[in-house]
GROMACS .gro file of C-alpha atoms in nm:
model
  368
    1UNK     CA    1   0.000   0.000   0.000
    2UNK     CA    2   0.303   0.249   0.033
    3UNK     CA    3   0.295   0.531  -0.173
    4UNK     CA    4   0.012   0.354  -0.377
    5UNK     CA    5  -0.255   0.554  -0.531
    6UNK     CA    6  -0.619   0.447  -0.384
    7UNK     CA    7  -0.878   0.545  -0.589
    8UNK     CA    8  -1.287   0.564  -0.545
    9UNK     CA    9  -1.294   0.174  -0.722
   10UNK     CA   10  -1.079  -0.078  -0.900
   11UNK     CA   11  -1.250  -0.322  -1.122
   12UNK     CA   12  -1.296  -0.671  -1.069
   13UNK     CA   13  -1.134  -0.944  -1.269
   14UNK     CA   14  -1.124  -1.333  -1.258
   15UNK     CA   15  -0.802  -1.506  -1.273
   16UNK     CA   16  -0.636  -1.437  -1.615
   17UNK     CA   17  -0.557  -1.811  -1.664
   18UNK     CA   18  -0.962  -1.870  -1.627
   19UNK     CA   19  -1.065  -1.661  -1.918
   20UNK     CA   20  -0.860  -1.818  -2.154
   21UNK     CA   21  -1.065  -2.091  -2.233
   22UNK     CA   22  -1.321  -1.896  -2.341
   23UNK     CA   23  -1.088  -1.685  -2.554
   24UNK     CA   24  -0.964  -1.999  -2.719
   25UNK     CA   25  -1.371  -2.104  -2.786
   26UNK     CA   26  -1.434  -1.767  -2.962
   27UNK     CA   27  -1.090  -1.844  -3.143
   28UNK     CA   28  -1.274  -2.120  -3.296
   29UNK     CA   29  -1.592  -2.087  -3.360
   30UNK     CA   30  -1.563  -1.736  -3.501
   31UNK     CA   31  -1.895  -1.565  -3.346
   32UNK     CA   32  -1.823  -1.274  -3.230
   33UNK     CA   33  -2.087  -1.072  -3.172
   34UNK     CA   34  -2.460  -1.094  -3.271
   35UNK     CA   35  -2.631  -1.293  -3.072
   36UNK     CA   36  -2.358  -1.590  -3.003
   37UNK     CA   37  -2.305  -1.857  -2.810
   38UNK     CA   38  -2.163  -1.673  -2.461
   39UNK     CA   39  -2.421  -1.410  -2.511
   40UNK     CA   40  -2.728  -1.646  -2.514
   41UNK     CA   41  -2.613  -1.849  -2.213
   42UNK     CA   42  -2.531  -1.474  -2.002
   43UNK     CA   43  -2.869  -1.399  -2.076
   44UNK     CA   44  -2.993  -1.709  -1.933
   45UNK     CA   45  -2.762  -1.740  -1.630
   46UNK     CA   46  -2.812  -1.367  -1.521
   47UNK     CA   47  -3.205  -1.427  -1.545
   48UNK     CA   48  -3.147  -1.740  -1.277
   49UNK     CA   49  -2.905  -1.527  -1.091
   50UNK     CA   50  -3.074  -1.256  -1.034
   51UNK     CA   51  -3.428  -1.395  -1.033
   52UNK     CA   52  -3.556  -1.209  -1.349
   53UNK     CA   53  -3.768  -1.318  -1.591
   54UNK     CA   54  -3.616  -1.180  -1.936
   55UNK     CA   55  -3.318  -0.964  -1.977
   56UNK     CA   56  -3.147  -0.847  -2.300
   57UNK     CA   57  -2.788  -0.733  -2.322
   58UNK     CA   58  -2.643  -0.450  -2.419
   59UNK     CA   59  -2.267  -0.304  -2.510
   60UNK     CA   60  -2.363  -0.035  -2.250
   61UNK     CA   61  -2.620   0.098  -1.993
   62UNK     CA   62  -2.646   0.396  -2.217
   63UNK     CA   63  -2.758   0.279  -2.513
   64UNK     CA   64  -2.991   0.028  -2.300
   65UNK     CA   65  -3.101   0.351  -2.179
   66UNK     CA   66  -3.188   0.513  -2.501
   67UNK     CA   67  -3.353   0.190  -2.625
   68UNK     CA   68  -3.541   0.145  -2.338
   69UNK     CA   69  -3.719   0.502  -2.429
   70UNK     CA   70  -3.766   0.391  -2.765
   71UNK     CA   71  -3.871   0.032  -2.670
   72UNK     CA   72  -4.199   0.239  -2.445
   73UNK     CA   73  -4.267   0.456  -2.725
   74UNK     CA   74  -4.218   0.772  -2.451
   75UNK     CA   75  -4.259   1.125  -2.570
   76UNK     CA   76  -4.293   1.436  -2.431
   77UNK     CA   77  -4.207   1.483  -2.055
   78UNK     CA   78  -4.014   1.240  -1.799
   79UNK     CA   79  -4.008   1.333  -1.415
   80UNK     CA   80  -3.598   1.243  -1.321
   81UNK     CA   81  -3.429   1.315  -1.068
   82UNK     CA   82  -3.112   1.557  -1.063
   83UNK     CA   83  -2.890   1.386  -0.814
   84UNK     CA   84  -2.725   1.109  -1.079
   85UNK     CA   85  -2.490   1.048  -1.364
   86UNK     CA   86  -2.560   1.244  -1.634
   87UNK     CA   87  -2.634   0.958  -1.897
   88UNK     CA   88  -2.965   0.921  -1.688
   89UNK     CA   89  -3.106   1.261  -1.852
   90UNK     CA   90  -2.885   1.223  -2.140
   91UNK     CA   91  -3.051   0.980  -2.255
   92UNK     CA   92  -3.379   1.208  -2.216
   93UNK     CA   93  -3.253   1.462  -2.433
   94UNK     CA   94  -3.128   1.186  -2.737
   95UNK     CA   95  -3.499   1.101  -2.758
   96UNK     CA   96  -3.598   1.438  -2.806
   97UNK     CA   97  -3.771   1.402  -2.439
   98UNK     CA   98  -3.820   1.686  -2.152
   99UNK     CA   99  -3.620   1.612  -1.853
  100UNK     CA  100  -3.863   1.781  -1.548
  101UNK     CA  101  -3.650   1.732  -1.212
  102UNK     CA  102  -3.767   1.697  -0.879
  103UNK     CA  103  -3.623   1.646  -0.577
  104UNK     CA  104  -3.481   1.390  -0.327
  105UNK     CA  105  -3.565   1.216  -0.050
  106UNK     CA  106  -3.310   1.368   0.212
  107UNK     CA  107  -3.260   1.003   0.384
  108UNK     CA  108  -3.261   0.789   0.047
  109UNK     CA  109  -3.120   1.035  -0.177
  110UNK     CA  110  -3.323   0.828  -0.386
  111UNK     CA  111  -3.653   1.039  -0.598
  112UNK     CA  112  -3.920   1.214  -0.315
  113UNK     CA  113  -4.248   1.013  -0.476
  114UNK     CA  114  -4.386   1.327  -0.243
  115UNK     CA  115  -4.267   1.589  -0.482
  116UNK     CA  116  -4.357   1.421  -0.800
  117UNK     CA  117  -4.738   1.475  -0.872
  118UNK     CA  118  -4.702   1.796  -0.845
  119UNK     CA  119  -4.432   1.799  -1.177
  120UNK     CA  120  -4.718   1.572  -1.398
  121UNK     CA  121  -4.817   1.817  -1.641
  122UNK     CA  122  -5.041   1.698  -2.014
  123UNK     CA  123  -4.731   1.618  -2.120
  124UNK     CA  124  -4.597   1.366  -1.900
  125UNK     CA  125  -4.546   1.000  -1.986
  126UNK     CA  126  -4.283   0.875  -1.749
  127UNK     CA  127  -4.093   0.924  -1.442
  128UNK     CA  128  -3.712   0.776  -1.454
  129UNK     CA  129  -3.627   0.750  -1.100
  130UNK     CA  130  -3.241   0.571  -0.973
  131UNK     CA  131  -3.179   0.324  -0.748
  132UNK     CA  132  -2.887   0.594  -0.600
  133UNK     CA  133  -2.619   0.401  -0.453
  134UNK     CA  134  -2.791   0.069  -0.498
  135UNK     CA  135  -3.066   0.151  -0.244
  136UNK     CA  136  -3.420   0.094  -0.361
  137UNK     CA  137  -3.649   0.383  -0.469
  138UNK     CA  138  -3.996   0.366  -0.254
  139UNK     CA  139  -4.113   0.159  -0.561
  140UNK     CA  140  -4.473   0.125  -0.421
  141UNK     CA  141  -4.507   0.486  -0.398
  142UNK     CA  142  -4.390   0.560  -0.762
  143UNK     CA  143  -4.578   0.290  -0.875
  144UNK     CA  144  -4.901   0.427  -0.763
  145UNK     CA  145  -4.849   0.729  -0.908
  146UNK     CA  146  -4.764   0.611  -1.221
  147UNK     CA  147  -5.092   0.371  -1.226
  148UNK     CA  148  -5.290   0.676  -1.131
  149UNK     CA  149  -5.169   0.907  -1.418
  150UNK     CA  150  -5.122   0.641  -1.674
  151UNK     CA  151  -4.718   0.678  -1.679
  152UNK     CA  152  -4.438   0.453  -1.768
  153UNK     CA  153  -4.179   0.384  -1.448
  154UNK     CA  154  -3.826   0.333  -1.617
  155UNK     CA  155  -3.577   0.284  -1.356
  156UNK     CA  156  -3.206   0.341  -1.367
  157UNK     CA  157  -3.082   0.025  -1.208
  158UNK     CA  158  -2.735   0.094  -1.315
  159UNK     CA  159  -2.599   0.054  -0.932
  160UNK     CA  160  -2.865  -0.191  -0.824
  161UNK     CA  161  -2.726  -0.546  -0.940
  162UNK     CA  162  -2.833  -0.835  -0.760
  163UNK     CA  163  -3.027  -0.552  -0.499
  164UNK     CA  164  -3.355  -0.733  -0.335
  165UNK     CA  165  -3.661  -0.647  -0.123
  166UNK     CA  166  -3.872  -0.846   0.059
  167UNK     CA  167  -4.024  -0.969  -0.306
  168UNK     CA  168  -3.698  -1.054  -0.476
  169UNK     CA  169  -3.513  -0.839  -0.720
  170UNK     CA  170  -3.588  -0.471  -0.699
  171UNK     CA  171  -3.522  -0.495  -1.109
  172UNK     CA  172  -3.853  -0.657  -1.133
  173UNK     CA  173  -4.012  -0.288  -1.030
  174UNK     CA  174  -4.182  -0.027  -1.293
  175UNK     CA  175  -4.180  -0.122  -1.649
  176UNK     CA  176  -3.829  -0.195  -1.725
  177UNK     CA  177  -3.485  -0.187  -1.559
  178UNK     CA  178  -3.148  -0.085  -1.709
  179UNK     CA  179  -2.834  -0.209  -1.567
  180UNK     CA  180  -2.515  -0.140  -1.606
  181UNK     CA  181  -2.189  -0.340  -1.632
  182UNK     CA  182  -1.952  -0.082  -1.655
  183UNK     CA  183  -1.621  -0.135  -1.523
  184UNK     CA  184  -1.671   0.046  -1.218
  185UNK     CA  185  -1.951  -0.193  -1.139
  186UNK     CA  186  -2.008  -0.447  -0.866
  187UNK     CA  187  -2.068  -0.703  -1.173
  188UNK     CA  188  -1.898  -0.625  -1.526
  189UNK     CA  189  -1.806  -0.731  -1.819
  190UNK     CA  190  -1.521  -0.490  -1.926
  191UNK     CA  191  -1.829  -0.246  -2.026
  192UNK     CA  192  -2.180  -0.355  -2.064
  193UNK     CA  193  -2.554  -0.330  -1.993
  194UNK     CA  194  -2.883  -0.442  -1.951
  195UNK     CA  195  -3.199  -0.430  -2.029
  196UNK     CA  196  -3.460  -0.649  -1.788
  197UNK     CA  197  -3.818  -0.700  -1.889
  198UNK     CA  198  -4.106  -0.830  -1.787
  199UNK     CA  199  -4.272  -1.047  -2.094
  200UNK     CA  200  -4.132  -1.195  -2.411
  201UNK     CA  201  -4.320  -0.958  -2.638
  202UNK     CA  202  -4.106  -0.679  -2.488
  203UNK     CA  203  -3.809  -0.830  -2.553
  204UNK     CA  204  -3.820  -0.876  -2.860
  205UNK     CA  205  -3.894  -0.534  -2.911
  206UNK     CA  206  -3.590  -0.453  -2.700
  207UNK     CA  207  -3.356  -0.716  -2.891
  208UNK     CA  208  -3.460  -0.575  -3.275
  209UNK     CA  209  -3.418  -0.225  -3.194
  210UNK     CA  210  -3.081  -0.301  -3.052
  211UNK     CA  211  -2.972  -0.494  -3.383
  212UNK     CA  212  -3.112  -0.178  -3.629
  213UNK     CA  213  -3.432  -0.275  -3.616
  214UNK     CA  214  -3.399  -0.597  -3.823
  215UNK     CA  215  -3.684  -0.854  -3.782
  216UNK     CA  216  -3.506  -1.110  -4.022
  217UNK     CA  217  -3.265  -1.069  -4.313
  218UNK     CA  218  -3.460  -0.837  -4.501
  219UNK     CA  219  -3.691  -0.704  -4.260
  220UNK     CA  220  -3.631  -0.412  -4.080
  221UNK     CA  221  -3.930  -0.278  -3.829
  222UNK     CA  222  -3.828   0.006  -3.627
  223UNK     CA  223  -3.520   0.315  -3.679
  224UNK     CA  224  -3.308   0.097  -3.444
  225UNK     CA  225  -2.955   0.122  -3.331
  226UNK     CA  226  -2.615  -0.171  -3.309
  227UNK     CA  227  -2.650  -0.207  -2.896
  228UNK     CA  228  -2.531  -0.549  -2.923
  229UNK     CA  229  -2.321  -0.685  -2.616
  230UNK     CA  230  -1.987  -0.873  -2.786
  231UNK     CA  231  -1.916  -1.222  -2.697
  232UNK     CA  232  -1.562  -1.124  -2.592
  233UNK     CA  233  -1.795  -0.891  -2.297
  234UNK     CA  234  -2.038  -1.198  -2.243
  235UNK     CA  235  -1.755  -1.469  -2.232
  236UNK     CA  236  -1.600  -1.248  -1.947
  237UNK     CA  237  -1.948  -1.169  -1.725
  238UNK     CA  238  -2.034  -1.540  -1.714
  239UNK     CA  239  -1.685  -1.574  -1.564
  240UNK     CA  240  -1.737  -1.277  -1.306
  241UNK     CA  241  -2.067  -1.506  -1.237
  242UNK     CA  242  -1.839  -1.723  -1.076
  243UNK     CA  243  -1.662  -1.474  -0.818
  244UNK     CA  244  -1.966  -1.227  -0.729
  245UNK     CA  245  -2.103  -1.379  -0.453
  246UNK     CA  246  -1.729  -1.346  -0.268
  247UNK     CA  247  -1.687  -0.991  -0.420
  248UNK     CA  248  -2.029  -0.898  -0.272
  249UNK     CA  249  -1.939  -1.101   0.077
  250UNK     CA  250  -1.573  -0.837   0.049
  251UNK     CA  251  -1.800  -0.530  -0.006
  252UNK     CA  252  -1.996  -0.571   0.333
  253UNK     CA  253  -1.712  -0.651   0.507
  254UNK     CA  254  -1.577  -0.322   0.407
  255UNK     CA  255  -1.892  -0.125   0.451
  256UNK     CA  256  -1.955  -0.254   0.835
  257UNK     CA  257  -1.548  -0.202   0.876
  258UNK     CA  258  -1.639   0.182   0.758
  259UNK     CA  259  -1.936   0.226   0.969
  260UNK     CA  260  -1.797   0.093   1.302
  261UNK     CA  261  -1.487   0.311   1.234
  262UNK     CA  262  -1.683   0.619   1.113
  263UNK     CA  263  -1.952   0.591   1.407
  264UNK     CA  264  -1.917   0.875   1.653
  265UNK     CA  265  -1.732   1.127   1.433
  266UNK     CA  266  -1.832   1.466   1.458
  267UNK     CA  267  -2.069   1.563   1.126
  268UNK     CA  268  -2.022   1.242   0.955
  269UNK     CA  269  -2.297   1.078   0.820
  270UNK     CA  270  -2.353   0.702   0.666
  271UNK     CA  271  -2.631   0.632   0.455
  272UNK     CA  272  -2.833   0.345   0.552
  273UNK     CA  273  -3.027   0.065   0.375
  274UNK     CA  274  -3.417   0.191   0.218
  275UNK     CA  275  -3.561  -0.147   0.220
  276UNK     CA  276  -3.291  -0.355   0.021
  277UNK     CA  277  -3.309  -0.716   0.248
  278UNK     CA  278  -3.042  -0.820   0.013
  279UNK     CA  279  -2.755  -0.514  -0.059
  280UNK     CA  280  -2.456  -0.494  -0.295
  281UNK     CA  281  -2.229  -0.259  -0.119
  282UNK     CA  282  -2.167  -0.047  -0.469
  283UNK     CA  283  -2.066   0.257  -0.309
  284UNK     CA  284  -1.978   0.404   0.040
  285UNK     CA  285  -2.100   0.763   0.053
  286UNK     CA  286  -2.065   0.995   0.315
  287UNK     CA  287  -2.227   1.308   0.388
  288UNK     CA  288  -1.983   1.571   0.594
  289UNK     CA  289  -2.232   1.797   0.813
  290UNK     CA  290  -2.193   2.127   0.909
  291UNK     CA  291  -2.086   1.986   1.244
  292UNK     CA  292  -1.773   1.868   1.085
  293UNK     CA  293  -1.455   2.052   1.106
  294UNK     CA  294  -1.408   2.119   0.777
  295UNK     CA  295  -1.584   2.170   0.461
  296UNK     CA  296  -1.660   1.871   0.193
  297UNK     CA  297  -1.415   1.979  -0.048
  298UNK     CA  298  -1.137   2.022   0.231
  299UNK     CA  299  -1.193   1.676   0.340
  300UNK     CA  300  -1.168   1.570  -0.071
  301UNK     CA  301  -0.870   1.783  -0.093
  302UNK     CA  302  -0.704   1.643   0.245
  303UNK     CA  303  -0.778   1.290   0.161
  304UNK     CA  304  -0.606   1.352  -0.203
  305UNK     CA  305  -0.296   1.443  -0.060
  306UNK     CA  306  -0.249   1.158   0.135
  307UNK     CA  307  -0.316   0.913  -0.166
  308UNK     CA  308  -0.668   0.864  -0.128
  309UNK     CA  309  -0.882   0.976  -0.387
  310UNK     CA  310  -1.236   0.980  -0.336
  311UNK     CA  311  -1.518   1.103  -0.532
  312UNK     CA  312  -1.810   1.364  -0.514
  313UNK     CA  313  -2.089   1.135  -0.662
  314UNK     CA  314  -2.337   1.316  -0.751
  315UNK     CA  315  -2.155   1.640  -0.772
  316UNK     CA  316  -2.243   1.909  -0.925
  317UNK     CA  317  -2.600   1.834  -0.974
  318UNK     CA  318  -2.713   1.738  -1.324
  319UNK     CA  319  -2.946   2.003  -1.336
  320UNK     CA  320  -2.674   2.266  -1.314
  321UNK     CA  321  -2.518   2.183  -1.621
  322UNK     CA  322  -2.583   2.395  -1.948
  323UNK     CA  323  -2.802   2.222  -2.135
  324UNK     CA  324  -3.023   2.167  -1.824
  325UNK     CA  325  -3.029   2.488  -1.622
  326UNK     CA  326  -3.233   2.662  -1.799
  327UNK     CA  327  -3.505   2.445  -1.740
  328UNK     CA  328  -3.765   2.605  -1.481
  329UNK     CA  329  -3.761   2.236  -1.282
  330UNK     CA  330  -3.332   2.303  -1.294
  331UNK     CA  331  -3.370   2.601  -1.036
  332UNK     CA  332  -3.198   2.525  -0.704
  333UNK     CA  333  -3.493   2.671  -0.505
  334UNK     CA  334  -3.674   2.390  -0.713
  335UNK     CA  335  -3.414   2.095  -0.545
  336UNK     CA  336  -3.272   2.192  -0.192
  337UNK     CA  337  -3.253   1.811  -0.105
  338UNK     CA  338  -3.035   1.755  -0.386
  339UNK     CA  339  -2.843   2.076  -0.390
  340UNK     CA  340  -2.712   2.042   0.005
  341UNK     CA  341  -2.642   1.688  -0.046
  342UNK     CA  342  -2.433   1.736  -0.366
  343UNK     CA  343  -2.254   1.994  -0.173
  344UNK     CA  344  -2.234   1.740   0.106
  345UNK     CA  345  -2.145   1.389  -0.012
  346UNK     CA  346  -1.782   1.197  -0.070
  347UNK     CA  347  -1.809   0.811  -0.204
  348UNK     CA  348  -1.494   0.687  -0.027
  349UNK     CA  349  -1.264   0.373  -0.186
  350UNK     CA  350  -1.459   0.034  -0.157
  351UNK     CA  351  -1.335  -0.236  -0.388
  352UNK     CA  352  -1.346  -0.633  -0.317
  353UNK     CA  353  -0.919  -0.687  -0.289
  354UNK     CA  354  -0.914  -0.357  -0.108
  355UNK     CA  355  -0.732  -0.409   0.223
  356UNK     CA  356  -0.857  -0.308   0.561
  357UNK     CA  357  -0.532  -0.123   0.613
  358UNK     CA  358  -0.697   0.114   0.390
  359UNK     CA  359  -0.996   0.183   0.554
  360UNK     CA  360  -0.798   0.227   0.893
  361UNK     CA  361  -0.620   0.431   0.689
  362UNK     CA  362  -0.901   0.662   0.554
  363UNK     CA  363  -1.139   0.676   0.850
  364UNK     CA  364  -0.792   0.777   1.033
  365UNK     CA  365  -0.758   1.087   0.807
  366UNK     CA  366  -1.142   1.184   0.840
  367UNK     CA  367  -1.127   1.116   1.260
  368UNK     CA  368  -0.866   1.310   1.308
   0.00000   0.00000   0.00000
């Protein structure tokens, strides 16, 4: 650990020696992409996994994002929330679609389902809320909101893999789910995504849009786009299959070693779990309090120059960038929640082979 740089995450990998096999397999039988071998067996062995009915994969969460849009036919408005990564309302504006912010839920972070009927205008069709952090949304609350105005629920699953409530898998909320299996993830697969679903007609709506929109080889249906996953990506996840139970095992360890080191200091808050019976441990945010005795970026800056470099997820807000804050829903006044705890948080380093010596390390810096 001397002198070594410790960043926010490192991404997981399976023994080198393990993945050649499958290297050697794609070697042979010259699939690549499209639909192959390694990608139709993922697809199964995630749906068993993570006790979902029908998932379709994708080369990333953003493009399962875009597609997922287009896969709902949604126009007009979608109620988001600001406090995220900015794909999440990216993807609103590459469909032509209004992003309408509201706030969060100051203990969740997670969408207020108390601030959204007042955004519904004519115009809505959908609310996108995130699972922020990997903690479940108040799904039932969203839900009957959505029911009530006739609204598609699209969540933003990317930090929510293998997440459960007392029902099962929190992806099997709202409409559809996107994951993603970005490098940074709990599960990847180099860089990757997901689309889960809840009945064979929608998937294959999903899986043609993703491949241009072909039906067969001369039928084309929809203005689709190339989403497909690569079998060198799928070869690679149904090898991380095989190791995420441990990783996931490594993340709480870390997380309880944080909190029990963390508990007592002065303006330091932990989040806690928002109904999740079964968590993933994607991130470890913090929010530093007025109490504290510094500021949040003094902390960031402090922790830097000691080789620790955390990061101020979600910070700033999306809604503060320029092709957002123009928006009347953008205003600050409009999101205090969001705006204090974007001003507030810090994810700190939590990684499966990340050593304890670390986190004595890092809740040493932020103690004293």
């Amino acid at each position: 650990m001397k002198n070594e740089k410790i960043y926010v995450t490192k991404p997981s990998l399976p023994p080198l020696e393990e993945f050649i096999p499958s290297l050697e397999a794609i070697w042979n039988n010259r699939i690549l992409t499209n639909g192959g071998p390694f990608h139709e067996l993922l697809e199964r062995e995630l749906c068993n996994h993570l006790g979902v009915k029908h998932i379709s994969l994708f080369s990333n969460a953003t493009v399962a994002l875009l597609t997922a849009l287009q896969a709902l036919r949604v126009t007009g408005e979608v109620i988001t929330t600001p406090y995220s990564f900015v794909a999440t309302s990216h993807s609103l504006l590459w469909n032509g679609l209004k992003p309408v912010f509201v706030d969060i839920d100051p203990v969740t972070l997670n969408l207020d389902p108390a601030k959204i009927e007042a955004a519904i205008t004519q115009q809505t069709t959908a609310i996108m809320p995130v699972h922020c952090y990997g903690h479940p949304c108040d799904v039932d609350s969203i839900q009957k909101i959505a029911d009530l105005y006739n609204l598609k629920v699209i969540y933003d699953a990317a930090h929510a893999f293998g997440v459960e409530d007392e029902r099962g898998s929190i992806l099997n909320h709202g409409d559809l789910s996107i994951l993603s299996f970005h490098a940074t993830k709990v599960f990847n697969t180099f860089e990757g995504g997901a689309i889960i679903c809840p009945d064979v007609k929608t998937k294959t709506r999903i899986d043609q849009l993703k491949n241009f929109g072909y039906v067969d080889e001369v039928t084309v249906v929809a203005p689709g786009t190339n989403g497909k996953m690569s079998e060198f990506n799928a070869a690679l996840g149904l090898l991380q299959l095989k190791y995420i139970n441990f990783a996931l095992e490594r993340r709480g360890l870390i997380d309880a070693a944080y909190r029990e080191r963390l508990r007592g200091v002065e303006g330091i808050e932990c989040l806690h779990r928002s109904g999740e019976t079964v968590s993933n441990f994607s991130y470890f945010p913090i929010l530093v309090r007025p109490g504290y005795a510094i500021s949040r970026d003094e902390l960031y800056e402090l922790l830097k120059e000691n080789g620790i470099h955390p990061r101020r997820y979600f910070y700033p807000l999306i809604s503060s960038f320029s092709m957002y804050r123009s928006l009347p829903s953008a205003q600050p006044a409009n999101l205090p929640v969001a705006t204090e705890a974007a001003q507030q948080v810090l994810c700190l380093p939590i990684y499966p082979d990340m050593e304890m010596e670390i986190v004595d390390k890092v809740c040493a810096i932020i103690a004293s």
